[in-house]
mmCIF file of C-alpha atoms and ligand atoms in Angstrom:
data_model
loop_
_atom_site.group_PDB
_atom_site.id
_atom_site.type_symbol
_atom_site.label_atom_id
_atom_site.label_comp_id
_atom_site.label_asym_id
_atom_site.label_seq_id
_atom_site.Cartn_x
_atom_site.Cartn_y
_atom_site.Cartn_z
ATOM 1 C CA UNK J 1 0.179 0.025 -0.003
ATOM 2 C CA UNK J 2 2.765 2.437 0.977
ATOM 3 C CA UNK J 3 4.409 1.603 -2.223
ATOM 4 C CA UNK J 4 1.466 2.466 -4.197
ATOM 5 C CA UNK J 5 0.971 5.824 -2.353
ATOM 6 C CA UNK J 6 4.728 6.412 -2.871
ATOM 7 C CA UNK J 7 4.435 5.735 -6.707
ATOM 8 C CA UNK J 8 1.258 7.901 -6.979
ATOM 9 C CA UNK J 9 2.811 10.911 -5.053
ATOM 10 C CA UNK J 10 6.105 10.484 -6.980
ATOM 11 C CA UNK J 11 4.328 10.626 -10.293
ATOM 12 C CA UNK J 12 2.442 13.662 -9.250
ATOM 13 C CA UNK J 13 5.545 15.320 -8.306
ATOM 14 C CA UNK J 14 7.271 14.536 -11.486
ATOM 15 C CA UNK J 15 4.266 15.908 -13.556
ATOM 16 C CA UNK J 16 3.892 18.969 -11.246
ATOM 17 C CA UNK J 17 7.786 19.543 -11.671
ATOM 18 C CA UNK J 18 7.729 18.990 -15.685
ATOM 19 C CA UNK J 19 11.663 19.155 -15.852
ATOM 20 C CA UNK J 20 14.776 17.606 -14.713
ATOM 21 C CA UNK J 21 15.587 18.712 -11.395
ATOM 22 C CA UNK J 22 19.060 20.173 -10.621
ATOM 23 C CA UNK J 23 20.945 18.654 -7.681
ATOM 24 C CA UNK J 24 24.219 20.560 -6.362
ATOM 25 C CA UNK J 25 26.335 17.792 -5.244
ATOM 26 C CA UNK J 26 27.629 18.624 -1.867
ATOM 27 C CA UNK J 27 26.118 22.130 -2.299
ATOM 28 C CA UNK J 28 27.408 24.722 -4.821
ATOM 29 C CA UNK J 29 30.952 24.845 -3.892
ATOM 30 C CA UNK J 30 33.016 25.675 -7.090
ATOM 31 C CA UNK J 31 32.793 29.431 -6.425
ATOM 32 C CA UNK J 32 34.263 32.372 -4.550
ATOM 33 C CA UNK J 33 34.027 31.681 -0.732
ATOM 34 C CA UNK J 34 32.166 28.262 -0.815
ATOM 35 C CA UNK J 35 33.440 24.586 0.150
ATOM 36 C CA UNK J 36 32.221 21.351 -0.482
ATOM 37 C CA UNK J 37 29.348 20.229 2.131
ATOM 38 C CA UNK J 38 29.580 24.006 3.682
ATOM 39 C CA UNK J 39 26.584 25.957 4.960
ATOM 40 C CA UNK J 40 27.584 28.687 2.355
ATOM 41 C CA UNK J 41 27.578 25.990 -0.378
ATOM 42 C CA UNK J 42 23.976 25.239 0.586
ATOM 43 C CA UNK J 43 23.054 28.770 0.562
ATOM 44 C CA UNK J 44 24.789 29.558 -2.769
ATOM 45 C CA UNK J 45 22.906 26.378 -4.416
ATOM 46 C CA UNK J 46 19.613 27.887 -3.280
ATOM 47 C CA UNK J 47 20.511 31.393 -4.517
ATOM 48 C CA UNK J 48 21.407 30.336 -7.954
ATOM 49 C CA UNK J 49 18.093 28.445 -8.251
ATOM 50 C CA UNK J 50 19.409 24.624 -7.795
ATOM 51 C CA UNK J 51 16.157 22.541 -7.019
ATOM 52 C CA UNK J 52 17.934 20.460 -4.348
ATOM 53 C CA UNK J 53 21.388 20.401 -2.434
ATOM 54 C CA UNK J 54 22.853 16.944 -1.628
ATOM 55 C CA UNK J 55 24.869 16.577 1.658
ATOM 56 C CA UNK J 56 26.859 13.779 3.266
ATOM 57 C CA UNK J 57 26.477 12.911 7.124
ATOM 58 C CA UNK J 58 28.571 11.247 9.629
ATOM 59 C CA UNK J 59 27.872 10.229 13.276
ATOM 60 C CA UNK J 60 30.704 11.144 15.356
ATOM 61 C CA UNK J 61 31.512 9.123 18.639
ATOM 62 C CA UNK J 62 29.284 11.081 20.734
ATOM 63 C CA UNK J 63 26.664 10.620 18.504
ATOM 64 C CA UNK J 64 26.465 14.179 16.928
ATOM 65 C CA UNK J 65 25.786 14.337 13.249
ATOM 66 C CA UNK J 66 28.248 16.330 10.959
ATOM 67 C CA UNK J 67 28.299 17.344 7.256
ATOM 68 C CA UNK J 68 31.289 15.993 5.246
ATOM 69 C CA UNK J 69 32.159 13.683 2.608
ATOM 70 C CA UNK J 70 35.061 11.970 3.644
ATOM 71 C CA UNK J 71 35.394 9.422 6.824
ATOM 72 C CA UNK J 72 38.140 11.499 7.983
ATOM 73 C CA UNK J 73 38.805 15.337 8.060
ATOM 74 C CA UNK J 74 42.064 16.667 8.479
ATOM 75 C CA UNK J 75 43.268 13.386 9.718
ATOM 76 C CA UNK J 76 40.662 13.203 12.334
ATOM 77 C CA UNK J 77 38.559 10.061 11.775
ATOM 78 C CA UNK J 78 34.985 11.294 12.551
ATOM 79 C CA UNK J 79 33.402 8.139 13.530
ATOM 80 C CA UNK J 80 35.857 7.716 16.605
ATOM 81 C CA UNK J 81 36.081 11.199 17.271
ATOM 82 C CA UNK J 82 34.082 13.877 19.796
ATOM 83 C CA UNK J 83 32.739 17.028 18.940
ATOM 84 C CA UNK J 84 35.501 18.413 20.954
ATOM 85 C CA UNK J 85 38.030 16.599 18.844
ATOM 86 C CA UNK J 86 36.569 18.265 15.507
ATOM 87 C CA UNK J 87 36.340 21.696 17.333
ATOM 88 C CA UNK J 88 39.346 23.299 15.417
ATOM 89 C CA UNK J 89 38.484 21.970 11.982
ATOM 90 C CA UNK J 90 37.775 24.655 9.529
ATOM 91 C CA UNK J 91 36.507 24.077 5.738
ATOM 92 C CA UNK J 92 38.319 25.541 2.961
ATOM 93 C CA UNK J 93 36.271 28.409 3.286
ATOM 94 C CA UNK J 94 36.886 29.228 7.021
ATOM 95 C CA UNK J 95 33.826 27.709 8.028
ATOM 96 C CA UNK J 96 33.661 25.339 11.123
ATOM 97 C CA UNK J 97 32.771 21.476 10.221
ATOM 98 C CA UNK J 98 28.963 22.049 10.000
ATOM 99 C CA UNK J 99 26.709 20.177 12.560
ATOM 100 C CA UNK J 100 23.856 18.849 10.773
ATOM 101 C CA UNK J 101 21.320 20.886 12.925
ATOM 102 C CA UNK J 102 23.014 24.254 12.250
ATOM 103 C CA UNK J 103 23.130 22.997 8.618
ATOM 104 C CA UNK J 104 19.366 22.315 8.815
ATOM 105 C CA UNK J 105 18.611 25.423 10.434
ATOM 106 C CA UNK J 106 20.231 27.413 7.581
ATOM 107 C CA UNK J 107 18.083 25.382 5.210
ATOM 108 C CA UNK J 108 14.646 26.542 6.892
ATOM 109 C CA UNK J 109 14.955 29.882 5.641
ATOM 110 C CA UNK J 110 15.563 28.618 1.963
ATOM 111 C CA UNK J 111 13.419 27.095 -0.647
ATOM 112 C CA UNK J 112 15.802 24.353 -1.738
ATOM 113 C CA UNK J 113 15.159 20.674 -1.294
ATOM 114 C CA UNK J 114 17.584 18.416 0.631
ATOM 115 C CA UNK J 115 19.066 14.996 -0.696
ATOM 116 C CA UNK J 116 20.754 13.751 2.625
ATOM 117 C CA UNK J 117 22.916 10.839 1.957
ATOM 118 C CA UNK J 118 23.863 8.732 5.075
ATOM 119 C CA UNK J 119 27.491 7.586 4.761
ATOM 120 C CA UNK J 120 28.116 3.852 5.514
ATOM 121 C CA UNK J 121 29.072 3.429 9.156
ATOM 122 C CA UNK J 122 31.030 0.821 10.858
ATOM 123 C CA UNK J 123 27.905 -0.951 12.302
ATOM 124 C CA UNK J 124 24.448 -1.367 11.379
ATOM 125 C CA UNK J 125 23.804 -0.249 14.799
ATOM 126 C CA UNK J 126 25.479 3.081 14.264
ATOM 127 C CA UNK J 127 23.651 3.558 10.924
ATOM 128 C CA UNK J 128 20.274 3.034 12.633
ATOM 129 C CA UNK J 129 21.271 5.626 15.313
ATOM 130 C CA UNK J 130 22.429 8.283 12.819
ATOM 131 C CA UNK J 131 19.351 7.579 10.557
ATOM 132 C CA UNK J 132 16.903 7.952 13.396
ATOM 133 C CA UNK J 133 18.425 11.249 14.493
ATOM 134 C CA UNK J 134 18.702 12.426 10.990
ATOM 135 C CA UNK J 135 14.688 11.863 10.762
ATOM 136 C CA UNK J 136 14.031 13.451 14.017
ATOM 137 C CA UNK J 137 16.418 16.742 13.294
ATOM 138 C CA UNK J 138 14.363 17.002 9.805
ATOM 139 C CA UNK J 139 11.001 16.613 11.496
ATOM 140 C CA UNK J 140 11.580 18.817 14.254
ATOM 141 C CA UNK J 141 12.429 21.587 11.825
ATOM 142 C CA UNK J 142 9.622 20.872 9.456
ATOM 143 C CA UNK J 143 11.809 19.809 6.486
ATOM 144 C CA UNK J 144 10.245 16.314 5.888
ATOM 145 C CA UNK J 145 8.395 17.242 2.790
ATOM 146 C CA UNK J 146 11.576 18.762 1.269
ATOM 147 C CA UNK J 147 13.853 15.691 2.085
ATOM 148 C CA UNK J 148 15.001 12.482 0.105
ATOM 149 C CA UNK J 149 17.391 10.064 1.790
ATOM 150 C CA UNK J 150 20.025 8.092 -0.310
ATOM 151 C CA UNK J 151 22.768 5.807 0.803
ATOM 152 C CA UNK J 152 25.344 3.394 -0.352
ATOM 153 C CA UNK J 153 24.416 1.310 2.588
ATOM 154 C CA UNK J 154 21.597 -1.044 1.785
ATOM 155 C CA UNK J 155 21.081 -1.517 5.244
ATOM 156 C CA UNK J 156 20.436 2.383 5.906
ATOM 157 C CA UNK J 157 18.182 2.393 2.620
ATOM 158 C CA UNK J 158 16.003 -0.172 4.236
ATOM 159 C CA UNK J 159 16.071 1.669 7.394
ATOM 160 C CA UNK J 160 14.936 5.040 5.980
ATOM 161 C CA UNK J 161 12.351 3.141 3.781
ATOM 162 C CA UNK J 162 10.800 1.559 6.707
ATOM 163 C CA UNK J 163 10.656 4.419 9.046
ATOM 164 C CA UNK J 164 9.782 7.274 6.914
ATOM 165 C CA UNK J 165 7.470 8.001 4.201
ATOM 166 C CA UNK J 166 10.054 10.107 2.295
ATOM 167 C CA UNK J 167 11.601 9.362 -1.030
ATOM 168 C CA UNK J 168 14.458 6.989 -0.444
ATOM 169 C CA UNK J 169 16.974 5.928 -3.260
ATOM 170 C CA UNK J 170 19.869 3.564 -3.446
ATOM 171 C CA UNK J 171 23.220 4.676 -4.468
ATOM 172 C CA UNK J 172 24.648 1.222 -5.137
ATOM 173 C CA UNK J 173 23.676 0.134 -8.714
ATOM 174 C CA UNK J 174 21.145 -2.708 -8.999
ATOM 175 C CA UNK J 175 18.417 -4.050 -11.112
ATOM 176 C CA UNK J 176 15.093 -2.425 -10.304
ATOM 177 C CA UNK J 177 13.644 -5.664 -8.864
ATOM 178 C CA UNK J 178 16.290 -5.546 -6.339
ATOM 179 C CA UNK J 179 15.988 -1.920 -5.596
ATOM 180 C CA UNK J 180 12.114 -2.718 -4.933
ATOM 181 C CA UNK J 181 12.973 -5.771 -2.725
ATOM 182 C CA UNK J 182 15.035 -3.355 -0.668
ATOM 183 C CA UNK J 183 12.299 -0.732 -0.131
ATOM 184 C CA UNK J 184 13.869 2.117 -2.102
ATOM 185 C CA UNK J 185 11.480 4.323 -4.107
ATOM 186 C CA UNK J 186 13.977 5.549 -6.759
ATOM 187 C CA UNK J 187 17.172 5.039 -8.304
ATOM 188 C CA UNK J 188 20.149 7.262 -7.621
ATOM 189 C CA UNK J 189 22.811 5.687 -9.737
ATOM 190 C CA UNK J 190 26.244 6.550 -11.513
ATOM 191 C CA UNK J 191 26.084 7.632 -15.139
ATOM 192 C CA UNK J 192 28.501 5.026 -16.264
ATOM 193 C CA UNK J 193 25.792 2.395 -14.740
ATOM 194 C CA UNK J 194 22.997 3.890 -16.450
ATOM 195 C CA UNK J 195 24.721 4.173 -19.722
ATOM 196 C CA UNK J 196 25.694 0.379 -19.280
ATOM 197 C CA UNK J 197 22.195 -0.486 -18.641
ATOM 198 C CA UNK J 198 19.794 1.118 -20.740
ATOM 199 C CA UNK J 199 17.199 -1.815 -19.806
ATOM 200 C CA UNK J 200 17.215 -0.602 -16.343
ATOM 201 C CA UNK J 201 16.442 3.024 -17.422
ATOM 202 C CA UNK J 202 13.306 1.631 -19.393
ATOM 203 C CA UNK J 203 12.292 -0.516 -16.539
ATOM 204 C CA UNK J 204 12.410 2.199 -13.936
ATOM 205 C CA UNK J 205 10.739 4.519 -15.995
ATOM 206 C CA UNK J 206 7.789 1.659 -16.692
ATOM 207 C CA UNK J 207 7.607 1.205 -12.780
ATOM 208 C CA UNK J 208 7.272 4.970 -12.502
ATOM 209 C CA UNK J 209 10.448 4.979 -10.297
ATOM 210 C CA UNK J 210 12.469 8.157 -10.277
ATOM 211 C CA UNK J 211 15.984 8.270 -11.531
ATOM 212 C CA UNK J 212 18.537 10.290 -10.001
ATOM 213 C CA UNK J 213 22.124 10.395 -11.984
ATOM 214 C CA UNK J 214 25.399 11.315 -10.189
ATOM 215 C CA UNK J 215 27.876 12.971 -10.752
ATOM 216 C CA UNK J 216 27.515 14.631 -14.219
ATOM 217 C CA UNK J 217 29.545 17.522 -14.664
ATOM 218 C CA UNK J 218 30.775 17.587 -18.679
ATOM 219 C CA UNK J 219 28.076 19.800 -21.012
ATOM 220 C CA UNK J 220 27.650 16.929 -23.249
ATOM 221 C CA UNK J 221 27.175 14.175 -20.502
ATOM 222 C CA UNK J 222 24.452 16.697 -18.729
ATOM 223 C CA UNK J 223 22.840 17.155 -22.169
ATOM 224 C CA UNK J 224 22.743 13.362 -22.699
ATOM 225 C CA UNK J 225 21.049 12.938 -19.370
ATOM 226 C CA UNK J 226 18.635 15.706 -20.061
ATOM 227 C CA UNK J 227 17.750 13.855 -23.494
ATOM 228 C CA UNK J 228 17.092 10.428 -21.385
ATOM 229 C CA UNK J 229 14.790 12.638 -19.253
ATOM 230 C CA UNK J 230 15.892 11.554 -15.912
ATOM 231 C CA UNK J 231 14.168 13.317 -13.180
ATOM 232 C CA UNK J 232 17.023 14.510 -11.162
ATOM 233 C CA UNK J 233 20.873 15.207 -12.026
ATOM 234 C CA UNK J 234 23.298 15.518 -9.358
ATOM 235 C CA UNK J 235 26.058 17.915 -10.569
ATOM 236 C CA UNK J 236 29.199 19.753 -9.558
ATOM 237 C CA UNK J 237 28.346 22.152 -12.287
ATOM 238 C CA UNK J 238 24.751 23.357 -11.225
ATOM 239 C CA UNK J 239 25.099 26.581 -13.210
ATOM 240 C CA UNK J 240 26.031 25.011 -16.604
ATOM 241 C CA UNK J 241 22.829 22.631 -15.921
ATOM 242 C CA UNK J 242 20.724 25.619 -15.117
ATOM 243 C CA UNK J 243 22.026 26.946 -18.622
ATOM 244 C CA UNK J 244 21.128 24.198 -20.645
ATOM 245 C CA UNK J 245 17.682 23.815 -18.957
ATOM 246 C CA UNK J 246 17.051 27.334 -19.859
ATOM 247 C CA UNK J 247 18.213 27.189 -23.516
HETATM 248 MG MG1 LIG V 1 27.380 12.212 -1.327
#
């Protein structure tokens, strides 16, 4: 029943939006004063008209959530560090390592949607703790309707699918039947996987499962994805994609 409901909602959303959505990968960071996964990159992505921002989330040893791509930053492994250990860390633009709650506080004032990636953690239990805390922080800020969850961890995908009615997309490329078995409501696959499996693209479209493609940067690749009618394109070059969409 939930699957049918999500399918209908997804189709309505796609019809309502009517065009490929621009997802700024780690925010809009390739510009003055910005940095990957910074709050500035979130604000910048919103300011140029991106539909969504993608961000990566880790759980610290003292069960706090921070926004960063790699498992470690400036030599400090996030999963085994406390917030105090990370207090002096600065991003390339001078910002402190963003706490997820502060990042979400900033998002509340903006229009941009959120594509929240939970990174694979050391144990399923830590992924459950991280996911439940992410859901809580999103919910208490009224951001639930603007959020999609993604992960390379199939365990985390299943957790988000079981515990929310949000869109949940798997990052690990797999056949649509496996995707559905996992509980995912869409595919978030890399460009080479989608190029290698045109039958998956057809099947996903026939099933009404949205397709997000990552990480597409070259203009010719961006245009190819637009021609394929993918629902979302995750890119480090959001301005180029917006220009192509407006042509
Ligand atoms: Mg990511």
